[in-house]
GROMACS .gro file of C-alpha atoms in nm:
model
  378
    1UNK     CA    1   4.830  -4.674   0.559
    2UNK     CA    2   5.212  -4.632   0.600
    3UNK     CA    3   5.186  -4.221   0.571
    4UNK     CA    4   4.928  -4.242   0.821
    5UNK     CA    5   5.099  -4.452   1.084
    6UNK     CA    6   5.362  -4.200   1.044
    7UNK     CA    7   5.158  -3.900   1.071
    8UNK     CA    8   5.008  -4.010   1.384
    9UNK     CA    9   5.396  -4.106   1.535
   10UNK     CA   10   5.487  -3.771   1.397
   11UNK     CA   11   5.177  -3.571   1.613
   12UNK     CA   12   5.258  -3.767   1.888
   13UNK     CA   13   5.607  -3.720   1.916
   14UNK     CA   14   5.532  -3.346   1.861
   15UNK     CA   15   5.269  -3.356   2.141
   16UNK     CA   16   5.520  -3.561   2.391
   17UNK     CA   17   5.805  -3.274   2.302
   18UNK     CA   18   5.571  -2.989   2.424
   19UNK     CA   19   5.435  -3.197   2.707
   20UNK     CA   20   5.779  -3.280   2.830
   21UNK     CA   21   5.913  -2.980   2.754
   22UNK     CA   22   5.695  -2.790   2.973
   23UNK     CA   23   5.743  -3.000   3.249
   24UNK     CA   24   6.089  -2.980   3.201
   25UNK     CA   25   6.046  -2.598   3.257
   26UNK     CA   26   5.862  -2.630   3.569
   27UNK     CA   27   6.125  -2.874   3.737
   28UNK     CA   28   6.399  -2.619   3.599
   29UNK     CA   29   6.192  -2.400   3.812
   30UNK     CA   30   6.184  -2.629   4.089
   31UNK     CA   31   6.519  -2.642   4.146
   32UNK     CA   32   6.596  -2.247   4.050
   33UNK     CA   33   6.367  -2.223   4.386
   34UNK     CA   34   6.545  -2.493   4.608
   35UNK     CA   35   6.845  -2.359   4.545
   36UNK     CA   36   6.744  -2.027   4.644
   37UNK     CA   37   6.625  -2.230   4.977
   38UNK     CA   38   6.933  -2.339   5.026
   39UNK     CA   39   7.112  -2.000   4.956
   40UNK     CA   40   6.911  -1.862   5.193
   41UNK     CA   41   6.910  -2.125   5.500
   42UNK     CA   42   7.244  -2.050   5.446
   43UNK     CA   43   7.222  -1.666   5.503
   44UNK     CA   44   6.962  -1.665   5.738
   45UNK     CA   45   7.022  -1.963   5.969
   46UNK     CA   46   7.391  -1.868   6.098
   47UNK     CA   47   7.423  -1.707   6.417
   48UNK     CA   48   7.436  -1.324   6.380
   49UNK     CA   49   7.537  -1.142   6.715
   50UNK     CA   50   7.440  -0.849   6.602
   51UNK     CA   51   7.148  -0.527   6.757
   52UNK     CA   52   6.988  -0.299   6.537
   53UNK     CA   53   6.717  -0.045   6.600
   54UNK     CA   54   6.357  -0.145   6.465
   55UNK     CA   55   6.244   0.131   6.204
   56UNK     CA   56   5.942   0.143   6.342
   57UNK     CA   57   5.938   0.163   6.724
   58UNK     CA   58   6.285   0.215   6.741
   59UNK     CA   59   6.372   0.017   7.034
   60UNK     CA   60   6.672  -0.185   7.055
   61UNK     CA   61   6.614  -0.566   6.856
   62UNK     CA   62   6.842  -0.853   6.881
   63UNK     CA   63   6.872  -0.948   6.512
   64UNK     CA   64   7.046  -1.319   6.630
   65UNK     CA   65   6.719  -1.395   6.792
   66UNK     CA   66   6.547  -1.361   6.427
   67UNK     CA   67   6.632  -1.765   6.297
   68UNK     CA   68   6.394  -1.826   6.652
   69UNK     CA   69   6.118  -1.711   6.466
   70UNK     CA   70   6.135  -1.861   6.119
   71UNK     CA   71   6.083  -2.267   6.047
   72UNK     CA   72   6.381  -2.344   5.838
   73UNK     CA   73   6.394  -2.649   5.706
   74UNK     CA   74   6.647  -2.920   5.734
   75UNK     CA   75   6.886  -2.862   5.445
   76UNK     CA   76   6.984  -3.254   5.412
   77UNK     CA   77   6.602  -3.291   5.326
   78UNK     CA   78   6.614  -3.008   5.061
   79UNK     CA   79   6.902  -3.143   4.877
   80UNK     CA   80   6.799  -3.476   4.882
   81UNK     CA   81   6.442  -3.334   4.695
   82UNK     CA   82   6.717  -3.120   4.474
   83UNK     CA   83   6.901  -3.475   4.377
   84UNK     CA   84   6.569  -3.607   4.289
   85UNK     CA   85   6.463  -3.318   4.089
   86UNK     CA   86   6.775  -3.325   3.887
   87UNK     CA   87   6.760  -3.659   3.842
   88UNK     CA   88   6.427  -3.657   3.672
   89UNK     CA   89   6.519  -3.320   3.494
   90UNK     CA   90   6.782  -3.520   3.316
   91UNK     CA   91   6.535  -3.847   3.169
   92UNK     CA   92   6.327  -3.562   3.071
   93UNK     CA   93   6.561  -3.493   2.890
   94UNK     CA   94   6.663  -3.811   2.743
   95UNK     CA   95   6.287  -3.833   2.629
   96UNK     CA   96   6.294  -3.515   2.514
   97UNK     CA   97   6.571  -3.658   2.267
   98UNK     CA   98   6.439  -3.955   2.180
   99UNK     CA   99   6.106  -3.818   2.095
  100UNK     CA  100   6.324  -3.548   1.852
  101UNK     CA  101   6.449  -3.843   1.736
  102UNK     CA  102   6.144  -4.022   1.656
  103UNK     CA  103   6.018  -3.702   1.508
  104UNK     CA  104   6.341  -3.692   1.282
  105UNK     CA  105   6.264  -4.053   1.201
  106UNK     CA  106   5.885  -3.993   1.113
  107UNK     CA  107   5.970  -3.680   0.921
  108UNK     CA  108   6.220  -3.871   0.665
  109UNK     CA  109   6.002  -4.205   0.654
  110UNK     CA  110   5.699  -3.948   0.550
  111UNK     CA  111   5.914  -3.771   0.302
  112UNK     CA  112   6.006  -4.114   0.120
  113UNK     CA  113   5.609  -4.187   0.182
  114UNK     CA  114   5.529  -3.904   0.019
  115UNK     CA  115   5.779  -3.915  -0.324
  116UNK     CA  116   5.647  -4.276  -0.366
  117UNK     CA  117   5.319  -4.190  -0.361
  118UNK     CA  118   5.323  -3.912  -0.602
  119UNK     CA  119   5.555  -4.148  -0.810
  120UNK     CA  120   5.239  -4.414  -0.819
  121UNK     CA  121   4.964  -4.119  -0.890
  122UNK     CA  122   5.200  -4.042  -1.209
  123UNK     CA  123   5.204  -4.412  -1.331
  124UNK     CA  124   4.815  -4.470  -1.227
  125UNK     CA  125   4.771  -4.129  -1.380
  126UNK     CA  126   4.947  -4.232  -1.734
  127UNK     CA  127   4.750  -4.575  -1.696
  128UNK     CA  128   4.451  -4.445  -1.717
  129UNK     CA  129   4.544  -4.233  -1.960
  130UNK     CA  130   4.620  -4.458  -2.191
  131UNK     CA  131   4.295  -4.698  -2.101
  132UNK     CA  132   4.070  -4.419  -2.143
  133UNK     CA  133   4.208  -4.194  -2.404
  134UNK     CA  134   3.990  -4.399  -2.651
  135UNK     CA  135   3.697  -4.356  -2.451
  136UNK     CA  136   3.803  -3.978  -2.446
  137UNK     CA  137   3.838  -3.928  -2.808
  138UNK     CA  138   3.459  -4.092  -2.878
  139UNK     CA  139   3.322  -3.831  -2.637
  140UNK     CA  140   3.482  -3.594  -2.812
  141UNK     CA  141   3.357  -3.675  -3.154
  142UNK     CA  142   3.018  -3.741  -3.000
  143UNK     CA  143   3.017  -3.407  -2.821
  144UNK     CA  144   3.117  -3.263  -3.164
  145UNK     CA  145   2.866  -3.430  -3.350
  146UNK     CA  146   2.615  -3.323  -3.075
  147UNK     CA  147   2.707  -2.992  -3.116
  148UNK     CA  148   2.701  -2.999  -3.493
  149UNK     CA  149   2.341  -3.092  -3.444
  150UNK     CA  150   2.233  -2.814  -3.287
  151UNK     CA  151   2.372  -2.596  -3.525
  152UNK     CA  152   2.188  -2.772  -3.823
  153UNK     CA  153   1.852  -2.758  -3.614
  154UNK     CA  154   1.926  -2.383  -3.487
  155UNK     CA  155   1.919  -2.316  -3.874
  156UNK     CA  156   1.648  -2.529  -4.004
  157UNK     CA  157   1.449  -2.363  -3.671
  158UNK     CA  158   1.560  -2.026  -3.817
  159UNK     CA  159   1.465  -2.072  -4.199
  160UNK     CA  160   1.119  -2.218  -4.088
  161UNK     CA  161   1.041  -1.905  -3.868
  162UNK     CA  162   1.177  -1.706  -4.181
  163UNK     CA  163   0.941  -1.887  -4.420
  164UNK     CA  164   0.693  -1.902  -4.229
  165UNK     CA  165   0.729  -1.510  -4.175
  166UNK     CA  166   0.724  -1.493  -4.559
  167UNK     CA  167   0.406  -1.692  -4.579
  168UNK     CA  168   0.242  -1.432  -4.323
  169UNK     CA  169   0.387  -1.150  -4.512
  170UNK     CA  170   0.267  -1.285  -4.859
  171UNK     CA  171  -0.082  -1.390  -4.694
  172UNK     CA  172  -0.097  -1.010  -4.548
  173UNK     CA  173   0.060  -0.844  -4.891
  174UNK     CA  174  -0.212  -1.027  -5.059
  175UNK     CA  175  -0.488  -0.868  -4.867
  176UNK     CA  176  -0.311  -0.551  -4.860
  177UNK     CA  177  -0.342  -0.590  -5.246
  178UNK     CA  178  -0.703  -0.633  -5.251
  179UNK     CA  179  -0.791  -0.386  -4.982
  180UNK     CA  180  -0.589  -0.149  -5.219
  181UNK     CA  181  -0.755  -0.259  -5.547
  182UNK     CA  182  -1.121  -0.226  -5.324
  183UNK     CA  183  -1.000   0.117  -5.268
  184UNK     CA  184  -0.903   0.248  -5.644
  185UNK     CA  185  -1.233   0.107  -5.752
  186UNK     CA  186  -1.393   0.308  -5.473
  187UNK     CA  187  -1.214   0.606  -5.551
  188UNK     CA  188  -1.210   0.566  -5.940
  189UNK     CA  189  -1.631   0.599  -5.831
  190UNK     CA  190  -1.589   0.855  -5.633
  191UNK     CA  191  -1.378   1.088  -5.921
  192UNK     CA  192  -1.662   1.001  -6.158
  193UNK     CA  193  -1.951   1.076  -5.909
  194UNK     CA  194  -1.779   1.360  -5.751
  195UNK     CA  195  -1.939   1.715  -5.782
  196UNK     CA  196  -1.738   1.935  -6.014
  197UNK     CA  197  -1.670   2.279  -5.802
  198UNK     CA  198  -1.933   2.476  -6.023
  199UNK     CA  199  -2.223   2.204  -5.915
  200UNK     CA  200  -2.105   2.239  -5.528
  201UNK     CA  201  -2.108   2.603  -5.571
  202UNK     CA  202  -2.441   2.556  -5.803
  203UNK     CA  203  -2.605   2.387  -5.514
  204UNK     CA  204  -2.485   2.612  -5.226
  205UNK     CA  205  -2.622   2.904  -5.417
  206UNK     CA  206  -2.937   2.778  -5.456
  207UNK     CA  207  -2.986   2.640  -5.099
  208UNK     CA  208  -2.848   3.000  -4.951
  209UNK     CA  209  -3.087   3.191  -5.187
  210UNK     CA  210  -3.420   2.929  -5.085
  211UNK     CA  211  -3.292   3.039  -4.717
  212UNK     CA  212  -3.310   3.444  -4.768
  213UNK     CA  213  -3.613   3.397  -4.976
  214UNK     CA  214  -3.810   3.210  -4.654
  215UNK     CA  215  -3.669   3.499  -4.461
  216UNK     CA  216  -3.823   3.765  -4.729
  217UNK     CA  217  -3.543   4.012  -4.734
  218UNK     CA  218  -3.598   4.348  -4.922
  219UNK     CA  219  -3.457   4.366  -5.301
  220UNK     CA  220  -3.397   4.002  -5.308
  221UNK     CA  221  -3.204   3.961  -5.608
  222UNK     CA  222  -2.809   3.832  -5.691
  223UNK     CA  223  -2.796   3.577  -5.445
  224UNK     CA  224  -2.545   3.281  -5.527
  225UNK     CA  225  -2.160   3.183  -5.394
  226UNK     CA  226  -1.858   3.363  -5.510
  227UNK     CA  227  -1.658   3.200  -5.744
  228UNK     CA  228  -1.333   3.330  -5.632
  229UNK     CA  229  -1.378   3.400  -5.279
  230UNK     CA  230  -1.655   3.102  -5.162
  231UNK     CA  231  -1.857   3.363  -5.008
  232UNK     CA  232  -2.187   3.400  -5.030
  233UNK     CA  233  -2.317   3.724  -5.209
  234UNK     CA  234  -2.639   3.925  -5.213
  235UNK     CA  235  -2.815   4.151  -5.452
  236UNK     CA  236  -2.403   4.087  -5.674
  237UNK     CA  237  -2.206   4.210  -5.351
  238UNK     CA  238  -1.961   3.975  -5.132
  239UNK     CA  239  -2.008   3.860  -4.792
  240UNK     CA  240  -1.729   4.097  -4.662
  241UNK     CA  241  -1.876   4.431  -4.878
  242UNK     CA  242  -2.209   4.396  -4.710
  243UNK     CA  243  -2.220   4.734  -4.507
  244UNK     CA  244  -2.534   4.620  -4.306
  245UNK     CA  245  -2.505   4.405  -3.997
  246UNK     CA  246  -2.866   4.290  -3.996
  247UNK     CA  247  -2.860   4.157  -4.372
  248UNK     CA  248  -2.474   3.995  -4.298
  249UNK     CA  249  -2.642   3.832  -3.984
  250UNK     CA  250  -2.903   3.692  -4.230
  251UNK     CA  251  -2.660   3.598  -4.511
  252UNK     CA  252  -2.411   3.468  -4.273
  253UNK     CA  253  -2.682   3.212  -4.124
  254UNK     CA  254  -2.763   3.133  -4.453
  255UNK     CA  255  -2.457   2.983  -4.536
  256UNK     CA  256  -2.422   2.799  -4.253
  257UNK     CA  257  -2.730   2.603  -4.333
  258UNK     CA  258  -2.676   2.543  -4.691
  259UNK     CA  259  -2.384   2.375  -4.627
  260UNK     CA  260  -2.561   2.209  -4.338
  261UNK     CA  261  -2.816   2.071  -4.623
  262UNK     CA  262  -2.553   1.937  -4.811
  263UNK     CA  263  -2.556   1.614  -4.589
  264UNK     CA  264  -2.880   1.545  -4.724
  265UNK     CA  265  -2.749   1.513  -5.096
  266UNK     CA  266  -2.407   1.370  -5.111
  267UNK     CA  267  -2.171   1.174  -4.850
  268UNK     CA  268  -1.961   1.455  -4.683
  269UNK     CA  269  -1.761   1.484  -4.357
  270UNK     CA  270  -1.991   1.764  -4.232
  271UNK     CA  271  -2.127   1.701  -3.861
  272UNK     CA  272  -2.508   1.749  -3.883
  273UNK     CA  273  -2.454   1.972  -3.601
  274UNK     CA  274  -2.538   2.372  -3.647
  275UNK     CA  275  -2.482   2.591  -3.361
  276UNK     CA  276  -2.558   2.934  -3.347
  277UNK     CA  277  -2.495   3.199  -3.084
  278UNK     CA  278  -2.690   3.521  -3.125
  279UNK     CA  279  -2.932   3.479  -3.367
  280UNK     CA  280  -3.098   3.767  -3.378
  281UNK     CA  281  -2.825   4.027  -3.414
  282UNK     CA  282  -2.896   4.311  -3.557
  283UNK     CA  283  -3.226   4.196  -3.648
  284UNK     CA  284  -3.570   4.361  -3.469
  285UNK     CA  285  -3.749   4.090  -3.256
  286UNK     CA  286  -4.032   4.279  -3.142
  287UNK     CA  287  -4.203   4.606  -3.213
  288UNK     CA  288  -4.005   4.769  -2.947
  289UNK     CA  289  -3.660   4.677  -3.107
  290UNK     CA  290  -3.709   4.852  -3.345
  291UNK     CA  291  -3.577   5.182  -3.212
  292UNK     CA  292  -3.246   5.012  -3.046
  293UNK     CA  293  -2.943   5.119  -3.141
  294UNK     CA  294  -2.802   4.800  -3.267
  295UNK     CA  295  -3.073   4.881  -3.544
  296UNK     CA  296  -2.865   5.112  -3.751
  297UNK     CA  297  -2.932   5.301  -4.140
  298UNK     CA  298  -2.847   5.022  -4.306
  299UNK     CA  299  -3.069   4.788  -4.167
  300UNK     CA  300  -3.372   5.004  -4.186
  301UNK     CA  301  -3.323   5.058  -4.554
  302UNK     CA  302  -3.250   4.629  -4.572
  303UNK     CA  303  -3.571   4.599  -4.390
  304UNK     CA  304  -3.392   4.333  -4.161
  305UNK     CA  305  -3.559   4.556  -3.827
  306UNK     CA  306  -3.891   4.440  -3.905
  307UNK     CA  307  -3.954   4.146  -3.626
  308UNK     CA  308  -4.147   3.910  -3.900
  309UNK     CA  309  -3.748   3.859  -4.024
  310UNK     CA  310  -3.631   3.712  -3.693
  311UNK     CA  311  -3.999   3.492  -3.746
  312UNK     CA  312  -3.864   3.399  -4.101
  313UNK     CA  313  -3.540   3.320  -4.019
  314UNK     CA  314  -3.636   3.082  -3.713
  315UNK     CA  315  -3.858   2.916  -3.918
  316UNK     CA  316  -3.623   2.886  -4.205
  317UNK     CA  317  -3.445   2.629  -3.972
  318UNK     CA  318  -3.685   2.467  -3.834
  319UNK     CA  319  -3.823   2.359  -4.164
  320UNK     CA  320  -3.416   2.230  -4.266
  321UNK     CA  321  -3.447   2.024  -3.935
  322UNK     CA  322  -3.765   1.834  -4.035
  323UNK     CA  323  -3.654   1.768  -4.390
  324UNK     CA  324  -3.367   1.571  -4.234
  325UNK     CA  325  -3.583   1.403  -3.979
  326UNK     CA  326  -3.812   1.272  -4.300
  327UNK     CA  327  -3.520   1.151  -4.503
  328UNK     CA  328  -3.415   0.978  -4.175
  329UNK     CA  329  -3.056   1.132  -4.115
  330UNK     CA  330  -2.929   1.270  -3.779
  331UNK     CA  331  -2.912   1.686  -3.724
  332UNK     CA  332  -2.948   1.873  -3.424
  333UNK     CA  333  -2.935   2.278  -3.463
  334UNK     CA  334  -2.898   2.452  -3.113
  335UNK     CA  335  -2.993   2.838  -3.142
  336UNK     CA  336  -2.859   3.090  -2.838
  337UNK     CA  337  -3.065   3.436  -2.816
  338UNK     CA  338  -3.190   3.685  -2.598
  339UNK     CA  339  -3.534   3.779  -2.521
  340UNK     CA  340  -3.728   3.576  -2.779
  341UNK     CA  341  -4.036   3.701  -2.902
  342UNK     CA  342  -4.338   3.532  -2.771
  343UNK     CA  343  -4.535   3.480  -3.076
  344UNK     CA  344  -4.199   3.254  -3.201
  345UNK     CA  345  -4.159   3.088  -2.844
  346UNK     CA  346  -4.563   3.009  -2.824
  347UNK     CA  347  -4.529   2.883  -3.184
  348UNK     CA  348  -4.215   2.658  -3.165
  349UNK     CA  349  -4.291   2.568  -2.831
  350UNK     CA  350  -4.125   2.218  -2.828
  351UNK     CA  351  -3.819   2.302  -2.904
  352UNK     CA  352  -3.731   2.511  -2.656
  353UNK     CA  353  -3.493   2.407  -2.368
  354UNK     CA  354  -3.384   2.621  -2.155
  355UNK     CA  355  -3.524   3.010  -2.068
  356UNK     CA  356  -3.374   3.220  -1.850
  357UNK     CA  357  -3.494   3.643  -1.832
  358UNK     CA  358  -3.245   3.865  -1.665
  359UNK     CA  359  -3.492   4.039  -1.431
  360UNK     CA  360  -3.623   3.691  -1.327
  361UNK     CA  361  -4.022   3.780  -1.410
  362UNK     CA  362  -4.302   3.546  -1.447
  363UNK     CA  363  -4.100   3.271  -1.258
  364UNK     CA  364  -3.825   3.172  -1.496
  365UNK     CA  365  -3.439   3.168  -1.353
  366UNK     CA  366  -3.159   3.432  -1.398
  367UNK     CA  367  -2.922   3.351  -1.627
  368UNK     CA  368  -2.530   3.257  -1.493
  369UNK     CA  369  -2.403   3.611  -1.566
  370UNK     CA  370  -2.704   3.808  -1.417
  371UNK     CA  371  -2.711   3.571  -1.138
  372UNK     CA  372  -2.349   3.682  -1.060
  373UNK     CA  373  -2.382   4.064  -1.117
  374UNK     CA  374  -2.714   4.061  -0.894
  375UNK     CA  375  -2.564   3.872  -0.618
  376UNK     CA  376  -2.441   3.991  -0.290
  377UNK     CA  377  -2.096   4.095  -0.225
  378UNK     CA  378  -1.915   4.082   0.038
   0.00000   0.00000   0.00000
């Protein structure tokens, strides 16, 4: 309460210092002006006998008749206000000094204020201190024990996510085990009901040579897979050696569908799909083919031009796409050819479709790449 009685003596000491202080300035200024007035009552008030010429008009001016024209006041009244002024300048400044001195006065009493006062915040300070270090030094060891705590449960949290991690891992190693063990049984059956290379290539054989014996080739003899090379052979001579393109077209198609047929004996990774572009390459469809000159030496001698081939060889498929559909297992066989012959269309007409002619006749569409040739251009 003491500090701030004496802060608010000190502000308004401080606040009476400026106040009279300007106000001492203005009646400094006051009198600075009076005295001027007097000064110049003095000057311009005395008789002056004295003609000048006027700068402007230049006619002749009496400068003694100039004090007619001014109101100059009566100096007796203007130092009497200049007494005053003084007077009142000088208690100014006897307040200005006392204030300084109360501000002086304030200014020590504060400072003594303020040492005792930082005195008593050291004693309260070492007072409570000693009342509370007790209190202080349980926190702490309750605060450390706290702390402690957490550490023990942040490690028992940690070891039961770790065994309970194990547990999962030795729940999912077990079934790892048995899926394992499922699968060495399943594969110890599979080595002893796998095919040994010689039956596969036993089988093949005798599916390719059933095949070229629907289509009734010419000297039908030697027909079987290559040992060495996996290709099919005919009358003793490989795949590649076979000079005509009529009998490889046959042979080739062949192979294709034996191994096609192997779906139908054993579990294989073989999609029952069999597409074929071309089928009758090299081979005569109709009477007419049989002078074209994709018909070459070879295949005349093969017998391959004769068009009852391409009939053998359609129906050759056909019949390995009904055994599948009456052991109940999925095969689709799609079969790209031009022009074919109308006996084999009329006869397997079901299965056709789409049919396109290139010359468009009797109704049926022009194929893409006709279409295009045959269309305008601009």
């Amino acid at each position: 309460m003491n500090i701030e009685q004496q802060e608010e003596a000190k502000s308004n000491a401080i606040r009476s210092i400026e106040r009279f202080s300007r106000l001492l300035n203005d009646y400094q200024n006051d009198i600075d002006r009076i005295e001027s007035s007097l000064s110049a009552k003095e000057i311009i008030g005395r008789d002056v006998q004295e003609k000048t010429s006027c700068p402007i008009c230049e006619s002749i001016i009496d400068v003694g008749d100039i004090s007619d024209k001014f109101d100059i006041p009566s100096e007796t009244r203007l130092k009497s206000e200049l007494t005053s002024i003084k007077r009142r300048l000088k208690d100014l400044k006897q307040l200005i000094s006392d204030n300084r001195s109360d501000l002086e006065t304030a200014n020590s009493l504060l400072t003594e204020l303020y040492l005792e006062k930082s005195k008593a915040r050291e004693i309260m300070d070492e007072e409570l201190s000693n009342s509370i270090s007790p209190y202080l030094a349980e926190r702490d060891a309750i605060v450390k024990e706290l702390a402690q705590l957490d550490e023990r449960r942040e490690k028992a949290v940690h070891s039961l996510r770790v065994r309970n991690k194990q547990a999962a891992l030795a729940d999912q190693i077990g079934r790892l085990e048995g899926t394992i063990e499922k699968l060495r049984i399943k594969l110890d059956d599979l080595k002893n009901d796998a095919p040994s290379l010689d039956n596969v290539l036993k089988d093949l054989g005798t599916d390719i040579n059933k095949f070229i014996q629907q289509v009734k080739i010419k000297n039908h003899h030697g027909v079987g897979i290559d040992e060495k090379t996996f290709f099919p052979k005919v009358r003793n001579i490989e795949y590649r050696k076979i000079n005509s393109g009529g009998l490889r077209t046959i042979v080739s198609i062949g192979y294709l569908a034996s191994i096609l047929l192997q779906k139908l004996r054993k579990e294989t990774n073989i999609p029952g799909l069999l597409m074929i572009d071309t089928v009758g390459k090299f081979l005569g469809k109709t009477p007419e083919d049989s002078d074209d000159s994709q018909i070459d030496s070879e295949n005349d001698g093969d017998g391959v031009a004769d068009p009852e081939k391409y009939r053998n060889l359609f129906n050759a498929l056909v019949t390995i796409a009904e055994e599948f559909d009456s052991k109940g297992k999925l095969c689709q066989i799609i079969l790209v050819d031009n022009d074919m012959p109308r006996d084999v269309a009329y006869e397997n007409k079901g299965f056709e479709i789409a049919h396109y002619r290139s010359n468009g006749i009797n109704g049926l569409p022009i194929g893409l790449i006709d279409d295009w040739d045959s269309a305008p251009k601009k």
